[in-house]
Amino acid sequence: MASYDSDSDFDEEYTETTVLLGYTSKDPEDDTISRLGGSPEWLDPDKPPSAALARCGVCKDMMVLLLQLNGELDRFPGHERRLYVFSCRRQTCRRKQGSIRALRGNRIDKQVAAAAAEAAAKEAEEAKAKKEAEKAKADGPGLGEALFGTKSLGGSGSAGNPFATAANPFSSGGSSNPFATSTTSNPAPAAAPAKAAEPATQPKKEEGTATSLSKTFAETLSLNNPQQTGGPPPPPEPWPASSALPKPYPVSYISDAELEVLDPEPPPIPQNVRVEEVDDSSAGDSGAGGDKDIFESSMDAVFQKFADRLAQNPDQVIRYEFNGQPLLYSKDDSVGRVLSAAAGTGRSGMPRCGNCGAGRVFELQLVPQAITELEADELGLDGMDWGTIIVGVCEADCVQRGVEIGEVGHLEEWCGVQWEELATN
Ligand SMILES: [Zn+2]
Ligand SMILES: [Zn+2]
């Protein structure tokens, strides 16, 4: 084959990555939470987020749910956690900032939070004692790790985490672990140690945001939300009755998740991943030339990698890896430029959490097969036209300011949309 070079070290082994791929099914099995489409189900049905968080930043209408994900992670013991991605249904809002938004809801178990705080304090105390005993070579990292040990419990590599309740974000019950069927011994990307460098910047952040503690939640939110234009922050707004909401997309449960496995040799020519072409069975041969032109015009290395990775597991609808790397659709748009510039710096390139000041990390991205699922019932061909939606979250999984431990809070998270490239010829 073409890619056989005398000097290429060809690896016959399949490669397993640290990215968890989510697949849809009409059967929810044990996880009825994680899904594409449908209506959001809040952690506390009586405490929905402010409706303002789910309004389109362009037309201000209520948006519809693209994704709801059970985001519970070992690294956040006692945190019930959900992610939501919303999109405006209006075609006139497409390709505009604010027409797709992401929310994170969480609730921290009081007892677990107290126990975790106690464990962290104990760990800090032990570290301090150890440090004093050793005196000489006690340099920052040990103490820093101890101080911020609460959130790195899952990844600190210490003995078993007593608070671990959910092994992976796709399983609410815990009885069906998607990894159980996997051939790997790797437990889950969620259990992977947090990438270095991020926690190290933590102390600075917390100092930096001390001055902003007096800001109201709404003020913070507007700072937090780069998609909102100027003007006063929106007041909390009751969630509308379902009759007043736009028609939701049909539900597909994301009940199946497996670590990404890549072929030893990628397909030589990745097919265009644009869903239109995939579904374009009725167009006959007439469109073939045009499609080829569109494809070739966007054949930069980044897009080629994107297309290749998806082509190897074409049914994936989401890619998940807390603190992992997004697979960019392009590095030339505003999102791609920012994220690719940050690559290798130890930072994500995403704006910091406006609620607590911690850094943001990549958590998941939606890929075009999700559009195919969401629009399965749509008649027109003029469907959603994003290439990927990248969601970045607070690395500390902070709770909405003003919300007590044990109560549900919601925060807007960072959402980077890479729109499908338009034909230039
Ligand atoms: Zn809109
Ligand atoms: Zn935060």
CSV table of C-alpha atoms and ligand atoms in Angstrom, one decimal:
chain,number,residue,atom,x,y,z
A,1,MET,CA,0.0,0.0,0.0
A,2,ALA,CA,1.0,3.5,-0.5
A,3,SER,CA,1.8,4.2,3.1
A,4,TYR,CA,4.4,1.4,3.3
A,5,ASP,CA,7.7,3.2,3.4
A,6,SER,CA,11.0,1.4,3.9
A,7,ASP,CA,11.7,3.7,6.9
A,8,SER,CA,8.2,3.6,8.4
A,9,ASP,CA,8.0,1.7,11.7
A,10,PHE,CA,4.8,0.0,10.9
A,11,ASP,CA,2.9,-1.0,14.0
A,12,GLU,CA,0.7,-4.0,13.6
A,13,GLU,CA,-1.1,-3.5,16.9
A,14,TYR,CA,-4.3,-1.7,17.3
A,15,THR,CA,-3.9,1.4,19.3
A,16,GLU,CA,-6.3,2.2,22.1
A,17,THR,CA,-6.5,5.9,23.0
A,18,THR,CA,-7.6,7.5,26.3
A,19,VAL,CA,-10.7,8.9,24.6
A,20,LEU,CA,-14.0,7.4,25.6
A,21,LEU,CA,-16.4,7.2,22.6
A,22,GLY,CA,-20.1,7.4,23.2
A,23,TYR,CA,-22.6,5.5,21.0
A,24,THR,CA,-26.3,5.8,20.9
A,25,SER,CA,-29.0,3.2,21.4
A,26,LYS,CA,-32.8,3.4,21.6
A,27,ASP,CA,-32.4,1.1,24.7
A,28,PRO,CA,-31.3,3.1,27.7
A,29,GLU,CA,-30.1,0.0,29.6
A,30,ASP,CA,-28.9,1.3,32.9
A,31,ASP,CA,-28.2,4.8,32.0
A,32,THR,CA,-31.3,6.8,31.3
A,33,ILE,CA,-29.6,10.1,31.9
A,34,SER,CA,-27.0,10.3,29.1
A,35,ARG,CA,-28.7,11.0,25.9
A,36,LEU,CA,-29.0,13.0,22.7
A,37,GLY,CA,-32.1,15.0,22.4
A,38,GLY,CA,-35.2,15.0,24.5
A,39,SER,CA,-35.9,17.4,27.4
A,40,PRO,CA,-33.4,18.1,30.2
A,41,GLU,CA,-33.8,16.3,33.4
A,42,TRP,CA,-32.4,18.3,36.2
A,43,LEU,CA,-30.7,16.9,39.3
A,44,ASP,CA,-33.4,18.4,41.3
A,45,PRO,CA,-36.7,18.8,39.3
A,46,ASP,CA,-37.7,21.6,41.6
A,47,LYS,CA,-34.5,23.5,41.1
A,48,PRO,CA,-34.0,24.0,37.3
A,49,PRO,CA,-31.4,26.5,36.2
A,50,SER,CA,-32.4,30.0,35.3
A,51,ALA,CA,-34.1,29.8,31.9
A,52,ALA,CA,-31.8,32.6,30.8
A,53,LEU,CA,-29.0,30.0,30.7
A,54,ALA,CA,-30.8,28.1,28.0
A,55,ARG,CA,-31.8,31.0,25.8
A,56,CYS,CA,-30.2,31.6,22.5
A,57,GLY,CA,-27.6,34.3,22.7
A,58,VAL,CA,-28.7,35.6,19.4
A,59,CYS,CA,-32.6,35.5,19.2
A,60,LYS,CA,-33.2,35.0,23.0
A,61,ASP,CA,-35.6,32.2,22.3
A,62,MET,CA,-35.4,29.0,24.4
A,63,MET,CA,-33.1,26.5,23.0
A,64,VAL,CA,-33.4,22.7,22.7
A,65,LEU,CA,-31.3,20.0,24.2
A,66,LEU,CA,-28.6,18.4,22.0
A,67,LEU,CA,-26.9,16.4,24.8
A,68,GLN,CA,-27.4,15.5,28.4
A,69,LEU,CA,-24.6,13.6,30.1
A,70,ASN,CA,-24.2,11.9,33.4
A,71,GLY,CA,-20.9,13.5,34.3
A,72,GLU,CA,-20.1,11.8,37.7
A,73,LEU,CA,-16.5,11.2,38.1
A,74,ASP,CA,-14.3,9.4,40.6
A,75,ARG,CA,-12.2,12.5,40.8
A,76,PHE,CA,-15.1,14.4,42.3
A,77,PRO,CA,-16.3,12.1,45.1
A,78,GLY,CA,-19.8,12.8,46.2
A,79,HIS,CA,-20.5,15.1,43.3
A,80,GLU,CA,-23.7,14.4,41.3
A,81,ARG,CA,-22.9,16.0,38.1
A,82,ARG,CA,-24.6,16.6,34.7
A,83,LEU,CA,-23.7,18.4,31.5
A,84,TYR,CA,-26.1,19.8,29.1
A,85,VAL,CA,-25.6,21.2,25.6
A,86,PHE,CA,-28.3,23.3,24.1
A,87,SER,CA,-28.8,24.7,20.6
A,88,CYS,CA,-31.1,27.2,19.0
A,89,ARG,CA,-33.5,25.7,16.5
A,90,ARG,CA,-33.6,28.8,14.3
A,91,GLN,CA,-31.6,28.6,11.1
A,92,THR,CA,-31.0,32.3,11.2
A,93,CYS,CA,-29.0,31.9,14.4
A,94,ARG,CA,-26.6,29.3,13.0
A,95,ARG,CA,-22.9,30.1,12.9
A,96,LYS,CA,-23.5,32.9,15.4
A,97,GLN,CA,-22.0,32.9,18.9
A,98,GLY,CA,-24.4,32.0,21.6
A,99,SER,CA,-26.6,29.8,19.5
A,100,ILE,CA,-25.1,26.8,21.2
A,101,ARG,CA,-24.5,26.8,24.9
A,102,ALA,CA,-23.3,24.4,27.6
A,103,LEU,CA,-24.4,24.1,31.2
A,104,ARG,CA,-23.0,22.1,34.1
A,105,GLY,CA,-25.3,21.2,37.0
A,106,ASN,CA,-24.0,19.6,40.2
A,107,ARG,CA,-24.9,18.8,43.8
A,108,ILE,CA,-22.4,17.7,46.4
A,109,ASP,CA,-23.3,15.2,49.0
A,110,LYS,CA,-23.0,16.8,52.4
A,111,GLN,CA,-21.4,13.9,54.2
A,112,VAL,CA,-19.1,13.0,51.4
A,113,ALA,CA,-18.0,16.6,51.1
A,114,ALA,CA,-17.4,16.8,54.8
A,115,ALA,CA,-15.4,13.6,54.8
A,116,ALA,CA,-13.5,14.7,51.7
A,117,ALA,CA,-12.6,18.0,53.4
A,118,GLU,CA,-11.6,16.1,56.5
A,119,ALA,CA,-9.5,13.7,54.5
A,120,ALA,CA,-7.9,16.6,52.7
A,121,ALA,CA,-7.2,18.4,56.0
A,122,LYS,CA,-5.7,15.2,57.4
A,123,GLU,CA,-3.6,14.7,54.3
A,124,ALA,CA,-2.4,18.3,54.5
A,125,GLU,CA,-1.5,17.8,58.1
A,126,GLU,CA,0.4,14.7,57.4
A,127,ALA,CA,2.1,16.4,54.5
A,128,LYS,CA,3.0,19.2,56.8
A,129,ALA,CA,4.4,16.9,59.5
A,130,LYS,CA,6.3,15.0,56.9
A,131,LYS,CA,7.6,18.3,55.5
A,132,GLU,CA,8.7,19.4,58.9
A,133,ALA,CA,10.4,16.1,59.5
A,134,GLU,CA,12.2,16.1,56.3
A,135,LYS,CA,12.7,19.8,56.5
A,136,ALA,CA,15.3,20.1,53.9
A,137,LYS,CA,14.0,19.1,50.5
A,138,ALA,CA,10.3,19.8,51.2
A,139,ASP,CA,9.6,21.8,48.1
A,140,GLY,CA,6.2,23.1,47.1
A,141,PRO,CA,4.6,20.2,45.2
A,142,GLY,CA,4.0,18.1,48.2
A,143,LEU,CA,2.2,20.8,50.1
A,144,GLY,CA,0.4,22.1,47.1
A,145,GLU,CA,-0.9,18.6,46.3
A,146,ALA,CA,-2.0,18.2,49.9
A,147,LEU,CA,-3.8,21.5,50.0
A,148,PHE,CA,-5.7,20.8,46.9
A,149,GLY,CA,-6.0,17.2,47.5
A,150,THR,CA,-9.7,17.2,47.7
A,151,LYS,CA,-10.1,17.5,44.0
A,152,SER,CA,-7.2,15.3,43.0
A,153,LEU,CA,-8.2,12.4,45.2
A,154,GLY,CA,-9.3,10.4,42.2
A,155,GLY,CA,-6.1,11.0,40.3
A,156,SER,CA,-3.5,11.3,43.0
A,157,GLY,CA,-2.7,7.7,42.7
A,158,SER,CA,-3.1,7.2,46.5
A,159,ALA,CA,-4.8,4.1,47.8
A,160,GLY,CA,-8.4,3.3,46.8
A,161,ASN,CA,-10.8,6.2,46.9
A,162,PRO,CA,-13.4,5.4,49.5
A,163,PHE,CA,-15.9,7.8,48.0
A,164,ALA,CA,-15.9,6.5,44.5
A,165,THR,CA,-19.5,6.0,43.6
A,166,ALA,CA,-19.5,6.1,39.8
A,167,ALA,CA,-16.8,4.6,37.7
A,168,ASN,CA,-17.6,6.4,34.5
A,169,PRO,CA,-19.7,9.3,33.2
A,170,PHE,CA,-22.0,7.1,31.2
A,171,SER,CA,-23.2,4.8,33.9
A,172,SER,CA,-25.6,6.0,36.6
A,173,GLY,CA,-26.2,2.7,38.2
A,174,GLY,CA,-22.7,1.4,38.2
A,175,SER,CA,-23.9,-2.1,37.6
A,176,SER,CA,-23.2,-1.9,33.9
A,177,ASN,CA,-19.7,-0.7,33.3
A,178,PRO,CA,-19.0,-0.1,29.6
A,179,PHE,CA,-15.4,-0.9,30.3
A,180,ALA,CA,-16.2,-4.3,31.5
A,181,THR,CA,-16.6,-5.4,27.9
A,182,SER,CA,-13.6,-3.6,26.8
A,183,THR,CA,-10.4,-5.5,26.2
A,184,THR,CA,-8.3,-3.1,28.1
A,185,SER,CA,-7.1,-3.1,31.7
A,186,ASN,CA,-7.3,0.6,31.7
A,187,PRO,CA,-10.1,1.4,34.1
A,188,ALA,CA,-11.3,4.6,32.7
A,189,PRO,CA,-9.9,7.8,31.3
A,190,ALA,CA,-11.6,9.5,34.2
A,191,ALA,CA,-9.2,7.7,36.6
A,192,ALA,CA,-6.2,8.9,34.7
A,193,PRO,CA,-4.0,11.3,36.7
A,194,ALA,CA,-4.8,14.8,36.0
A,195,LYS,CA,-2.3,16.2,33.6
A,196,ALA,CA,0.5,18.0,35.3
A,197,ALA,CA,0.8,21.7,35.3
A,198,GLU,CA,-2.8,22.5,35.7
A,199,PRO,CA,-3.1,22.0,39.5
A,200,ALA,CA,0.2,23.9,39.9
A,201,THR,CA,-1.5,27.1,38.9
A,202,GLN,CA,-4.3,26.7,41.3
A,203,PRO,CA,-3.0,28.8,44.3
A,204,LYS,CA,-2.4,31.8,42.1
A,205,LYS,CA,-5.9,31.5,40.7
A,206,GLU,CA,-7.6,31.5,44.0
A,207,GLU,CA,-5.7,34.5,45.1
A,208,GLY,CA,-6.5,36.2,41.9
A,209,THR,CA,-10.2,35.7,42.3
A,210,ALA,CA,-10.4,36.7,45.9
A,211,THR,CA,-11.1,40.3,44.9
A,212,SER,CA,-14.1,39.2,42.9
A,213,LEU,CA,-15.8,37.2,45.6
A,214,SER,CA,-18.2,40.1,46.2
A,215,LYS,CA,-19.5,39.9,42.7
A,216,THR,CA,-23.0,38.5,42.4
A,217,PHE,CA,-23.6,35.3,40.6
A,218,ALA,CA,-25.2,37.1,37.7
A,219,GLU,CA,-22.2,39.4,37.3
A,220,THR,CA,-19.9,36.5,37.4
A,221,LEU,CA,-21.9,34.7,34.9
A,222,SER,CA,-21.7,37.5,32.4
A,223,LEU,CA,-18.0,37.6,32.8
A,224,ASN,CA,-18.0,33.8,32.5
A,225,ASN,CA,-19.9,33.8,29.3
A,226,PRO,CA,-18.0,35.1,26.3
A,227,GLN,CA,-21.0,34.5,24.1
A,228,GLN,CA,-23.1,37.1,25.8
A,229,THR,CA,-22.8,40.6,24.5
A,230,GLY,CA,-22.8,43.6,26.8
A,231,GLY,CA,-25.7,44.8,28.9
A,232,PRO,CA,-26.9,44.0,32.3
A,233,PRO,CA,-26.7,40.4,33.5
A,234,PRO,CA,-30.0,38.5,33.1
A,235,PRO,CA,-32.0,38.0,36.3
A,236,PRO,CA,-32.8,34.4,37.3
A,237,GLU,CA,-35.7,33.4,35.3
A,238,PRO,CA,-38.2,30.5,35.9
A,239,TRP,CA,-38.0,27.6,33.6
A,240,PRO,CA,-40.9,27.8,31.1
A,241,ALA,CA,-43.7,25.2,30.9
A,242,SER,CA,-42.9,22.5,28.4
A,243,SER,CA,-45.7,23.8,26.2
A,244,ALA,CA,-43.8,27.0,25.8
A,245,LEU,CA,-40.6,25.3,24.7
A,246,PRO,CA,-39.6,24.5,21.1
A,247,LYS,CA,-40.0,20.9,20.0
A,248,PRO,CA,-37.2,18.8,21.4
A,249,TYR,CA,-35.1,16.5,19.2
A,250,PRO,CA,-35.9,12.7,19.5
A,251,VAL,CA,-34.1,10.9,22.3
A,252,SER,CA,-31.2,8.5,21.6
A,253,TYR,CA,-29.6,7.1,24.8
A,254,ILE,CA,-25.9,7.1,25.1
A,255,SER,CA,-25.8,3.8,26.8
A,256,ASP,CA,-22.7,2.4,25.2
A,257,ALA,CA,-19.2,3.7,25.6
A,258,GLU,CA,-15.9,2.3,24.7
A,259,LEU,CA,-12.3,3.5,24.6
A,260,GLU,CA,-11.3,4.6,21.1
A,261,VAL,CA,-9.4,2.0,19.2
A,262,LEU,CA,-7.6,3.0,16.1
A,263,ASP,CA,-6.5,0.8,13.2
A,264,PRO,CA,-2.8,0.0,12.9
A,265,GLU,CA,-3.0,1.6,9.5
A,266,PRO,CA,-5.6,4.4,9.0
A,267,PRO,CA,-7.7,4.3,5.9
A,268,PRO,CA,-5.7,5.9,3.1
A,269,ILE,CA,-8.4,8.4,2.1
A,270,PRO,CA,-10.8,9.4,4.9
A,271,GLN,CA,-14.2,9.9,3.6
A,272,ASN,CA,-15.8,13.3,4.0
A,273,VAL,CA,-17.5,13.2,7.4
A,274,ARG,CA,-20.1,15.8,6.5
A,275,VAL,CA,-23.4,14.1,7.3
A,276,GLU,CA,-25.1,15.6,4.3
A,277,GLU,CA,-23.0,13.4,2.0
A,278,VAL,CA,-23.5,10.4,4.1
A,279,ASP,CA,-27.3,10.8,3.9
A,280,ASP,CA,-27.3,12.0,0.4
A,281,SER,CA,-28.5,8.8,-1.2
A,282,SER,CA,-31.2,10.4,-3.2
A,283,ALA,CA,-29.0,12.8,-5.0
A,284,GLY,CA,-27.5,10.3,-7.4
A,285,ASP,CA,-24.3,11.1,-9.2
A,286,SER,CA,-25.0,14.7,-9.9
A,287,GLY,CA,-23.5,16.0,-6.7
A,288,ALA,CA,-20.3,13.9,-6.7
A,289,GLY,CA,-18.0,16.5,-8.3
A,290,GLY,CA,-19.2,19.2,-6.0
A,291,ASP,CA,-18.7,17.1,-2.9
A,292,LYS,CA,-15.2,16.3,-4.0
A,293,ASP,CA,-14.4,20.0,-4.4
A,294,ILE,CA,-15.7,20.8,-1.0
A,295,PHE,CA,-13.8,18.0,0.5
A,296,GLU,CA,-10.5,18.9,-1.2
A,297,SER,CA,-10.8,22.6,-0.3
A,298,SER,CA,-10.9,21.7,3.3
A,299,MET,CA,-8.2,19.0,3.2
A,300,ASP,CA,-5.8,20.6,5.6
A,301,ALA,CA,-4.0,18.3,8.0
A,302,VAL,CA,-6.2,19.1,11.0
A,303,PHE,CA,-9.4,18.3,9.2
A,304,GLN,CA,-7.9,15.2,7.6
A,305,LYS,CA,-7.0,14.0,11.1
A,306,PHE,CA,-10.5,14.8,12.3
A,307,ALA,CA,-12.0,12.9,9.4
A,308,ASP,CA,-9.7,10.0,9.8
A,309,ARG,CA,-10.3,9.6,13.5
A,310,LEU,CA,-14.1,9.7,13.0
A,311,ALA,CA,-14.0,7.4,10.0
A,312,GLN,CA,-12.4,4.7,12.1
A,313,ASN,CA,-15.3,4.6,14.5
A,314,PRO,CA,-18.0,6.2,12.4
A,315,ASP,CA,-20.9,5.7,14.9
A,316,GLN,CA,-19.4,7.7,17.7
A,317,VAL,CA,-21.6,10.7,18.7
A,318,ILE,CA,-19.5,12.1,21.5
A,319,ARG,CA,-15.8,11.9,22.4
A,320,TYR,CA,-15.1,12.1,26.1
A,321,GLU,CA,-12.0,12.6,28.1
A,322,PHE,CA,-11.9,14.8,31.2
A,323,ASN,CA,-8.8,17.0,30.9
A,324,GLY,CA,-8.0,15.4,27.6
A,325,GLN,CA,-7.4,17.0,24.2
A,326,PRO,CA,-10.3,17.9,21.8
A,327,LEU,CA,-10.0,16.6,18.3
A,328,LEU,CA,-10.1,19.9,16.3
A,329,TYR,CA,-12.2,20.2,13.2
A,330,SER,CA,-10.0,23.1,12.0
A,331,LYS,CA,-7.2,25.1,13.5
A,332,ASP,CA,-8.1,28.2,11.4
A,333,ASP,CA,-11.4,29.3,12.9
A,334,SER,CA,-11.6,31.3,16.1
A,335,VAL,CA,-12.0,28.2,18.3
A,336,GLY,CA,-9.3,26.2,16.5
A,337,ARG,CA,-6.8,29.1,16.7
A,338,VAL,CA,-7.2,29.5,20.4
A,339,LEU,CA,-7.1,25.8,21.3
A,340,SER,CA,-4.3,24.9,19.0
A,341,ALA,CA,-2.2,27.8,20.3
A,342,ALA,CA,-2.5,26.4,23.8
A,343,ALA,CA,-1.5,22.9,22.8
A,344,GLY,CA,1.6,21.8,24.6
A,345,THR,CA,1.5,24.7,27.1
A,346,GLY,CA,-0.3,22.7,29.8
A,347,ARG,CA,-3.3,24.9,29.5
A,348,SER,CA,-6.5,24.4,27.6
A,349,GLY,CA,-6.7,27.8,26.1
A,350,MET,CA,-10.3,28.1,27.4
A,351,PRO,CA,-11.3,31.0,29.6
A,352,ARG,CA,-11.1,30.4,33.3
A,353,CYS,CA,-14.2,29.4,35.4
A,354,GLY,CA,-16.0,32.7,36.1
A,355,ASN,CA,-17.5,31.2,39.3
A,356,CYS,CA,-14.3,30.1,41.1
A,357,GLY,CA,-11.4,31.2,39.0
A,358,ALA,CA,-10.0,27.7,38.4
A,359,GLY,CA,-8.8,26.7,35.0
A,360,ARG,CA,-11.1,25.1,32.4
A,361,VAL,CA,-10.3,21.7,30.9
A,362,PHE,CA,-11.7,19.9,27.9
A,363,GLU,CA,-14.4,17.4,28.8
A,364,LEU,CA,-16.2,16.3,25.7
A,365,GLN,CA,-17.1,17.1,22.2
A,366,LEU,CA,-20.0,16.3,19.9
A,367,VAL,CA,-19.2,15.0,16.5
A,368,PRO,CA,-21.4,15.1,13.3
A,369,GLN,CA,-22.9,11.6,13.7
A,370,ALA,CA,-24.8,13.2,16.6
A,371,ILE,CA,-26.5,15.4,14.0
A,372,THR,CA,-27.6,12.4,12.1
A,373,GLU,CA,-29.1,10.9,15.2
A,374,LEU,CA,-30.8,14.2,16.4
A,375,GLU,CA,-32.2,14.9,12.9
A,376,ALA,CA,-33.3,11.4,12.2
A,377,ASP,CA,-36.9,12.6,12.1
A,378,GLU,CA,-36.3,15.8,10.2
A,379,LEU,CA,-37.6,16.1,6.7
A,380,GLY,CA,-35.5,18.9,5.2
A,381,LEU,CA,-31.9,18.5,4.2
A,382,ASP,CA,-31.0,21.8,5.7
A,383,GLY,CA,-29.8,20.4,9.0
A,384,MET,CA,-27.4,21.6,11.7
A,385,ASP,CA,-24.0,22.4,10.2
A,386,TRP,CA,-21.4,22.3,12.9
A,387,GLY,CA,-18.3,20.2,12.6
A,388,THR,CA,-17.8,19.8,16.3
A,389,ILE,CA,-19.0,21.3,19.6
A,390,ILE,CA,-16.3,21.3,22.2
A,391,VAL,CA,-17.2,21.7,25.8
A,392,GLY,CA,-14.8,22.9,28.5
A,393,VAL,CA,-15.6,22.8,32.2
A,394,CYS,CA,-14.3,24.1,35.5
A,395,GLU,CA,-11.5,21.7,36.5
A,396,ALA,CA,-12.6,21.9,40.1
A,397,ASP,CA,-16.2,21.1,39.5
A,398,CYS,CA,-17.1,24.1,41.6
A,399,VAL,CA,-20.6,24.7,42.9
A,400,GLN,CA,-22.6,27.8,41.8
A,401,ARG,CA,-21.7,30.6,44.2
A,402,GLY,CA,-24.5,31.2,46.7
A,403,VAL,CA,-25.7,27.6,46.5
A,404,GLU,CA,-25.2,25.5,49.6
A,405,ILE,CA,-23.6,22.1,49.9
A,406,GLY,CA,-26.3,19.6,49.3
A,407,GLU,CA,-28.2,21.9,46.9
A,408,VAL,CA,-28.2,21.8,43.1
A,409,GLY,CA,-26.5,24.7,41.3
A,410,HIS,CA,-26.0,25.4,37.6
A,411,LEU,CA,-23.3,27.2,35.7
A,412,GLU,CA,-22.7,28.0,32.1
A,413,GLU,CA,-19.5,26.4,30.8
A,414,TRP,CA,-17.4,27.1,27.8
A,415,CYS,CA,-18.6,25.9,24.5
A,416,GLY,CA,-16.6,26.2,21.4
A,417,VAL,CA,-18.4,25.5,18.1
A,418,GLN,CA,-16.4,24.7,15.0
A,419,TRP,CA,-18.8,25.2,12.1
A,420,GLU,CA,-18.7,23.1,9.0
A,421,GLU,CA,-16.5,24.6,6.4
A,422,LEU,CA,-18.3,26.2,3.5
A,423,ALA,CA,-17.3,25.5,0.0
A,424,THR,CA,-15.1,28.3,-1.3
A,425,ASN,CA,-15.6,27.5,-5.0
B,1,ZN,ZN,-31.6,31.8,18.2
B,2,ZN,ZN,-15.2,26.8,38.9
